PDB file of C-alpha atoms in Angstrom:
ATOM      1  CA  UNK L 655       1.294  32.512  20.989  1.00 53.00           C
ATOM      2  CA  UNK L 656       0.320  29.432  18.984  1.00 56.00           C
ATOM      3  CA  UNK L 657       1.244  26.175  19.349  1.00 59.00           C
ATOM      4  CA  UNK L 658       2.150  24.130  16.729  1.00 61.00           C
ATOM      5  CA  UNK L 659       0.563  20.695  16.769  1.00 62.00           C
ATOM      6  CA  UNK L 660       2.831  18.989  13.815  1.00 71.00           C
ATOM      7  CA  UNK L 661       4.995  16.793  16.128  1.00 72.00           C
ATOM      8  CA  UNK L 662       1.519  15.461  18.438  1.00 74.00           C
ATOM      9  CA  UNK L 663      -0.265  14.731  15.397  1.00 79.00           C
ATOM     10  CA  UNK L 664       2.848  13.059  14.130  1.00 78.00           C
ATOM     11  CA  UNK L 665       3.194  11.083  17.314  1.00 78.00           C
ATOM     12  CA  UNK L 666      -0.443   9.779  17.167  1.00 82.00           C
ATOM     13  CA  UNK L 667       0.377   9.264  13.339  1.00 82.00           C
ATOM     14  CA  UNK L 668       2.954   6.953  14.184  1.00 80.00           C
ATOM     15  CA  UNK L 669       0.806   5.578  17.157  1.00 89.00           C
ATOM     16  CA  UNK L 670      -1.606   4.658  14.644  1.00 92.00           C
ATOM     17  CA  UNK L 671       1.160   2.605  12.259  1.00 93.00           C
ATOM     18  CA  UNK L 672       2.522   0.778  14.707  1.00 93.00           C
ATOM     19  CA  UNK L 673      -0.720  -0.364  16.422  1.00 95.00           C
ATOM     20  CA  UNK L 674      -2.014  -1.939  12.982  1.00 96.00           C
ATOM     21  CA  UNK L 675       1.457  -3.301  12.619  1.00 94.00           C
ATOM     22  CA  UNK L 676       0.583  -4.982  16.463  1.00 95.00           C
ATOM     23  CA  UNK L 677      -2.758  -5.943  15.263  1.00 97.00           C
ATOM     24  CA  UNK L 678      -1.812  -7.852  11.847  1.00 97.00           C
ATOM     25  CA  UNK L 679       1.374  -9.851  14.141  1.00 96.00           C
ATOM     26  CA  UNK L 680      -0.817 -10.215  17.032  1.00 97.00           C
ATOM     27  CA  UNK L 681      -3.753 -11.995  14.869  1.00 97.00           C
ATOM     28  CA  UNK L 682      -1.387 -14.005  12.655  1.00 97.00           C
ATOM     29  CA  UNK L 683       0.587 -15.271  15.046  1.00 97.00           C
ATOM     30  CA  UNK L 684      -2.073 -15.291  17.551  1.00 97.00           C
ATOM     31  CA  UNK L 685      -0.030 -13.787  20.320  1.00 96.00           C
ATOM     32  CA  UNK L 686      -1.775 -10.907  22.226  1.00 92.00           C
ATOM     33  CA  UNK L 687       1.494  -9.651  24.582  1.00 93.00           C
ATOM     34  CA  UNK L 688       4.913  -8.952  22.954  1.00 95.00           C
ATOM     35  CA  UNK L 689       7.022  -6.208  22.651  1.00 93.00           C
ATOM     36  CA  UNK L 690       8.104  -3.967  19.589  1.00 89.00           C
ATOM     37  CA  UNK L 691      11.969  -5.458  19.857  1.00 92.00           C
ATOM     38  CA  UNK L 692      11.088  -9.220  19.711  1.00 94.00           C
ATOM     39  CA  UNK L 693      11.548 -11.365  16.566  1.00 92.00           C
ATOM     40  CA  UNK L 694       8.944 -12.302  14.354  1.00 92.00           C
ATOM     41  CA  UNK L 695      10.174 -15.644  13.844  1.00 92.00           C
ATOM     42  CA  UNK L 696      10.679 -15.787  18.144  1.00 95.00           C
ATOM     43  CA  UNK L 697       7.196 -15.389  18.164  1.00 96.00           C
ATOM     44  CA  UNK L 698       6.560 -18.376  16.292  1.00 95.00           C
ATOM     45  CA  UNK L 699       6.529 -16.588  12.830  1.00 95.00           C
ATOM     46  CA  UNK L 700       7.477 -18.965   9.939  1.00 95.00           C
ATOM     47  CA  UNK L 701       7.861 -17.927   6.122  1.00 92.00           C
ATOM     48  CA  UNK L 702       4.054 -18.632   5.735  1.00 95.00           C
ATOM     49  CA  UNK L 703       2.723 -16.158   8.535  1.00 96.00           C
ATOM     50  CA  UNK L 704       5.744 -13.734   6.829  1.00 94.00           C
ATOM     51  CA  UNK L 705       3.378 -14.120   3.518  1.00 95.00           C
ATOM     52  CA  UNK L 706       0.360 -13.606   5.315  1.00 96.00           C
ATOM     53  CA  UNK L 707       2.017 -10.335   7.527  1.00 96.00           C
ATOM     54  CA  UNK L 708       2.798  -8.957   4.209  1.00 96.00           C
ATOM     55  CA  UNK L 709      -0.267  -9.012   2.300  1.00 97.00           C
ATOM     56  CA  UNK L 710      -2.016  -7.577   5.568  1.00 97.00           C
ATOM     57  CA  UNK L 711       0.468  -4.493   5.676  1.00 95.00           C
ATOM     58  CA  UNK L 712       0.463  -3.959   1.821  1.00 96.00           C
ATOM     59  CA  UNK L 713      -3.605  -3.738   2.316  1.00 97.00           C
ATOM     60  CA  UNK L 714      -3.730  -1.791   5.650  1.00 97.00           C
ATOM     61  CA  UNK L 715      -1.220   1.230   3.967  1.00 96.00           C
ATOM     62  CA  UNK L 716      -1.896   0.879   0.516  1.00 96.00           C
ATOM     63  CA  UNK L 717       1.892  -0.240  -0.649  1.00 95.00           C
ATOM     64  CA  UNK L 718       3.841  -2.639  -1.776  1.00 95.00           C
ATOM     65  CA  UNK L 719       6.523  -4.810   0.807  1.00 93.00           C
ATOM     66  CA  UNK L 720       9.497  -6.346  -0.354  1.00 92.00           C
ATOM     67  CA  UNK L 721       9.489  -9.509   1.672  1.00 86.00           C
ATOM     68  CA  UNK L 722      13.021  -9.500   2.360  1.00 86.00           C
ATOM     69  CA  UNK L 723      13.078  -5.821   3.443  1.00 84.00           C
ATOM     70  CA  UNK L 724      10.323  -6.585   5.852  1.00 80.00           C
ATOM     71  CA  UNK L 725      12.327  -8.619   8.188  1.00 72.00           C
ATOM     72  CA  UNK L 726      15.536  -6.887   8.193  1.00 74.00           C
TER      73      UNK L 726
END
């Protein structure tokens, strides 16, 4: 029988997304430990690292971020 490998390469897809979304908070916050529930702005995000967060994201997927919608 053959095994289909959609959902593992769709886990290590989404793996992959939210590791770069780790990477760009980690480095603008400079914060290496936090989970994927806590706050932005807990972390000592202000509306300056928000700016910063977005053009990172926008250049790391190739799309365009509403800043609003990224904090919701």
């Amino acid at each position: 029988p053959q095994i289909d490998s959609k959902p593992a390469r769709k886990e290590e897809q989404h793996q992959s997304i939210e590791q770069t979304i780790y990477s760009i908070w980690s480095r603008t916050l400079n914060v290496e430990d936090f989970g994927r529930d806590q706050s932005f702005f807990n972390l000592g995000g202000n509306s300056l690292a928000a700016m910063m967060v977005r053009k990172d994201l926008e250049e790391a997927f190739a799309i365009k971020i509403n800043i609003v919608e990224l904090f919701q």
